[in-house]
Amino acid sequence: MAGDNGVPMPAAQMQIDSVGLSFGGVRALSGISFNVYPGTIQAIIGPNGAGKTSLLNCISGLYKPQQGQIRFEGRNLIGLAPHEIARLGVARSFQNIELFRHMTVVENLMLGRHVHMRGGVISGGLYWGAGKREEIVHREFVEQVIDLLEIQDIRKKTVGSLSYGLQKRVELGRALAMDPRLLLLDEPMAGMNSEEKEDMARFILDISEEQRTTIVLIEHDMGVVMDISDNVAVLEFGQLIAYGTPDEVKAHPDVIAAYLGHQHAAH
Amino acid sequence: MQSGTFHSSYSSDMGLRPYWPMRLRIILVIVIMLVFPWFAGRYWLNLANTIGIAAISAIGLNILVGYTGQISIGQGGFMAVGAYTSGLLAANAGLPMWVSVPIACVVTAVVGALFGMPSVRLKGLYLAIATLAAQEIIIWVLTHGKILGIGESLSLPPETSNLFGLSLAGSTDFNFYWLIMGCLVLTVIFVSNLFRSRAGRAMVAIRDQDIAAQVIGVDLFRYKLLAFATSSFFAGLAGALTAHYRGIISWERFTIETSILVLAMIIIGGLGSVSGAIYGATFMTLLPALLSNVSRAASGVFPSFSSYLPYIQQGAFGLAIVLFLIFEPEGIVKMWRNVKDYFRLWPFSY
């Protein structure tokens, strides 16, 4: 981490500040605070039910936390509708693939361009002049994403007919088509074989390095997490139990306890 | 064959009909449409016009139900709004139809958007009931509409049926054929374009996965209302054309039975497809006509057949819907696609 060796800490791109969320009597998140720095890959790990996806849902506006603030580039996201948060440059993928199944790959990615386009019902229906040019300009952008993710051969296929691994990749593509400043990935490698995982890790690193997109990543595969992330936040029972570089987190006694049980931690 | 077609620009790749068999078919359809009225009698012209109006209404409903996934059984009511707006403007203010019909479409779009408001909170069956309320409210206003000056029925002065001074009265069926088919072609082009561009894609996204749609930046409320408004716009067009074509309108033409009939058209034709709506409208209009022709032919052998005709027609509707739901839930458009797929590989299909 930058602060350690005297280099000034960069300003946080997103500040999660004592976020608390409960459903009725169940507390899903309590007092979560950490910063996400621009251009980094921030992993969130933790056992099942720790509140990782709930935290992501708070960031993208699907859940409204009762306490705390989430400031993205200085703006509090809490209280904004999901589509308004998307417009600020936050994109995400889902744990269970949430693609538009009856549309083609290109159409799914074109939907990722929605926030950058302006055409309405009338300009779309006429499909003439500026309305048509806009579609073509954004199609060119979508083709760049298709090239990056190496899905040229399936661009006209209906998404519902694709394999699981490809669907995951298309979902990443749809988020990328938004040209986001913050990319939230909820278990992008779940259920993949090791080859598919390698591909996905490569794409995530490409995105991080070439486009300097900040990435927040939930993942269960510890090998991947420790390899590619800059910072790791560990959640357990809705609380942040550790935060730091992969090496710091790996050595943290609470993390070892959470993953391996208390006896191991004592040794 | 579709293979061997290489597009060298995104514009041609994104075309509506990118392959030559598609272009050939559409040219054929246009030629038939142009030649048909010169040979058809009044009976067939009347059927064609009825199909044309029904198709416009069905395409409109498909925007809402098939593409956006918001179930509506208020289409008949919205058609009534269009018919009466245009009719009252013609009868009371003497406006020609090229003025009153566009006004009617816009008014219906606004009314549709208003009744679409519950869609923000309601989905599926609950929304269907809310649109049923819209249907009943509109018909109630029309039957109790003394304030609007509506009696049991409303006659439109024939001289208002003119396009920029060109009168459509006289051989009404023939003249209206061109107007209705013109409107239908424009509707088809507009809606096909809509669903290959941003706003239409957003509507389909809402149907497929509304949470994901929100997260990529689609404002659900806005696009659901837009879908209601656009859908109602075409319902209004269909209603207004009905009013001028028939010259006399009454609320009985726009009851819940009409709403369900239009819904049946898009289910049988194919949800979420422009051509499906046209196939469905054709099928549902020709079916009763065919049955009454059969009954007339059979009246020599079975004299009592014609007295049962209304029941047989009703039963045939129900049977058609049930059979389609069992054997081809994706509708006529899927059957047609199967035929095309067969011939795509012909003569090597197996």
PDB file of C-alpha atoms in Angstrom, chain A residues 60 62 82-83 86-87 90 92 94 97-103 107 110-112 114-115 117-122 124-127 132 134-136 139-140 143 156 174 178, chain B residues 7 10-11 13-15 19 189-191 193-220 222-223 226 230:
ATOM      1  CA  SER A  60     -25.112   0.157  -6.598  1.00  0.00           C
ATOM      2  CA  LEU A  62     -30.322  -1.755  -4.810  1.00  0.00           C
ATOM      3  CA  PRO A  82     -29.649   2.589  -9.197  1.00  0.00           C
ATOM      4  CA  HIS A  83     -29.858   4.234 -12.623  1.00  0.00           C
ATOM      5  CA  ALA A  86     -24.915   4.015 -13.030  1.00  0.00           C
ATOM      6  CA  ARG A  87     -24.836   7.449 -14.628  1.00  0.00           C
ATOM      7  CA  VAL A  90     -20.429   2.747 -11.454  1.00  0.00           C
ATOM      8  CA  ARG A  92     -21.360  -4.055 -11.894  1.00  0.00           C
ATOM      9  CA  PHE A  94     -23.931 -10.097 -10.665  1.00  0.00           C
ATOM     10  CA  ILE A  97     -25.831 -13.978 -14.205  1.00  0.00           C
ATOM     11  CA  GLU A  98     -28.360 -11.236 -14.850  1.00  0.00           C
ATOM     12  CA  LEU A  99     -28.078 -10.795 -18.594  1.00  0.00           C
ATOM     13  CA  PHE A 100     -30.899  -9.971 -20.978  1.00  0.00           C
ATOM     14  CA  ARG A 101     -31.342 -13.564 -22.085  1.00  0.00           C
ATOM     15  CA  HIS A 102     -33.402 -13.052 -25.225  1.00  0.00           C
ATOM     16  CA  MET A 103     -31.072 -10.468 -26.702  1.00  0.00           C
ATOM     17  CA  GLU A 107     -27.543  -5.931 -27.935  1.00  0.00           C
ATOM     18  CA  MET A 110     -25.197  -1.884 -26.516  1.00  0.00           C
ATOM     19  CA  LEU A 111     -27.388  -1.663 -23.417  1.00  0.00           C
ATOM     20  CA  GLY A 112     -24.187  -1.027 -21.515  1.00  0.00           C
ATOM     21  CA  HIS A 114     -27.302   3.285 -22.521  1.00  0.00           C
ATOM     22  CA  VAL A 115     -26.031   5.936 -20.118  1.00  0.00           C
ATOM     23  CA  MET A 117     -26.418   7.672 -25.429  1.00  0.00           C
ATOM     24  CA  ARG A 118     -29.267  10.110 -25.757  1.00  0.00           C
ATOM     25  CA  GLY A 119     -31.674   8.781 -28.383  1.00  0.00           C
ATOM     26  CA  GLY A 120     -35.323   8.590 -27.352  1.00  0.00           C
ATOM     27  CA  VAL A 121     -38.399   6.862 -28.731  1.00  0.00           C
ATOM     28  CA  ILE A 122     -38.881   9.247 -31.652  1.00  0.00           C
ATOM     29  CA  GLY A 124     -35.042   5.636 -32.461  1.00  0.00           C
ATOM     30  CA  GLY A 125     -38.230   5.034 -34.414  1.00  0.00           C
ATOM     31  CA  LEU A 126     -37.086   7.300 -37.241  1.00  0.00           C
ATOM     32  CA  TYR A 127     -33.540   5.847 -37.207  1.00  0.00           C
ATOM     33  CA  LYS A 132     -28.599   6.454 -36.607  1.00  0.00           C
ATOM     34  CA  GLU A 134     -25.248   7.663 -32.555  1.00  0.00           C
ATOM     35  CA  GLU A 135     -26.057   3.945 -32.798  1.00  0.00           C
ATOM     36  CA  ILE A 136     -23.097   3.364 -35.121  1.00  0.00           C
ATOM     37  CA  ARG A 139     -21.486   0.082 -31.880  1.00  0.00           C
ATOM     38  CA  GLU A 140     -17.829   0.847 -32.628  1.00  0.00           C
ATOM     39  CA  GLU A 143     -16.704  -3.773 -30.839  1.00  0.00           C
ATOM     40  CA  LYS A 156     -24.736 -12.238 -32.877  1.00  0.00           C
ATOM     41  CA  ARG A 174     -21.784  -5.302 -20.560  1.00  0.00           C
ATOM     42  CA  MET A 178     -20.461   1.379 -19.663  1.00  0.00           C
TER      43      MET A 178
ATOM     44  CA  HIS B   7     -20.887  -6.620 -44.157  1.00  0.00           C
ATOM     45  CA  TYR B  10     -21.693  -1.268 -39.148  1.00  0.00           C
ATOM     46  CA  SER B  11     -24.510   0.573 -40.883  1.00  0.00           C
ATOM     47  CA  ASP B  13     -24.563  -4.934 -40.437  1.00  0.00           C
ATOM     48  CA  MET B  14     -27.180  -3.181 -38.304  1.00  0.00           C
ATOM     49  CA  GLY B  15     -29.733  -3.047 -41.140  1.00  0.00           C
ATOM     50  CA  TYR B  19     -29.898 -10.559 -46.340  1.00  0.00           C
ATOM     51  CA  ILE B 189     -41.042   0.783 -39.942  1.00  0.00           C
ATOM     52  CA  PHE B 190     -41.204   2.955 -36.828  1.00  0.00           C
ATOM     53  CA  VAL B 191     -41.572   0.084 -34.372  1.00  0.00           C
ATOM     54  CA  ASN B 193     -36.498   0.844 -35.873  1.00  0.00           C
ATOM     55  CA  LEU B 194     -37.447   1.564 -32.285  1.00  0.00           C
ATOM     56  CA  PHE B 195     -36.408  -1.904 -31.174  1.00  0.00           C
ATOM     57  CA  ARG B 196     -33.007  -1.778 -32.772  1.00  0.00           C
ATOM     58  CA  SER B 197     -32.120   1.478 -31.022  1.00  0.00           C
ATOM     59  CA  ARG B 198     -31.538   2.755 -27.513  1.00  0.00           C
ATOM     60  CA  ALA B 199     -35.069   3.347 -26.204  1.00  0.00           C
ATOM     61  CA  GLY B 200     -36.451   0.074 -27.528  1.00  0.00           C
ATOM     62  CA  ARG B 201     -33.517  -1.917 -26.151  1.00  0.00           C
ATOM     63  CA  ALA B 202     -34.119  -0.368 -22.748  1.00  0.00           C
ATOM     64  CA  MET B 203     -37.737  -1.568 -22.887  1.00  0.00           C
ATOM     65  CA  VAL B 204     -36.710  -5.129 -23.759  1.00  0.00           C
ATOM     66  CA  ALA B 205     -34.125  -4.975 -20.962  1.00  0.00           C
ATOM     67  CA  ILE B 206     -36.928  -4.193 -18.506  1.00  0.00           C
ATOM     68  CA  ARG B 207     -38.828  -7.251 -19.717  1.00  0.00           C
ATOM     69  CA  ASP B 208     -35.843  -9.602 -19.497  1.00  0.00           C
ATOM     70  CA  GLN B 209     -34.245  -8.501 -16.227  1.00  0.00           C
ATOM     71  CA  ASP B 210     -35.488  -5.340 -14.570  1.00  0.00           C
ATOM     72  CA  ILE B 211     -32.883  -5.221 -11.788  1.00  0.00           C
ATOM     73  CA  ALA B 212     -29.990  -5.469 -14.214  1.00  0.00           C
ATOM     74  CA  ALA B 213     -31.674  -2.852 -16.390  1.00  0.00           C
ATOM     75  CA  GLN B 214     -31.674  -0.404 -13.481  1.00  0.00           C
ATOM     76  CA  VAL B 215     -28.061  -1.109 -12.646  1.00  0.00           C
ATOM     77  CA  ILE B 216     -26.877  -0.339 -16.168  1.00  0.00           C
ATOM     78  CA  GLY B 217     -28.699   2.975 -16.019  1.00  0.00           C
ATOM     79  CA  VAL B 218     -32.219   2.407 -17.350  1.00  0.00           C
ATOM     80  CA  ASP B 219     -34.762   4.548 -15.539  1.00  0.00           C
ATOM     81  CA  LEU B 220     -37.555   1.989 -15.058  1.00  0.00           C
ATOM     82  CA  ARG B 222     -39.463   6.587 -17.447  1.00  0.00           C
ATOM     83  CA  TYR B 223     -39.235   3.679 -19.855  1.00  0.00           C
ATOM     84  CA  LEU B 226     -42.737   5.614 -22.508  1.00  0.00           C
ATOM     85  CA  THR B 230     -45.962   4.619 -27.416  1.00  0.00           C
TER      86      THR B 230
END
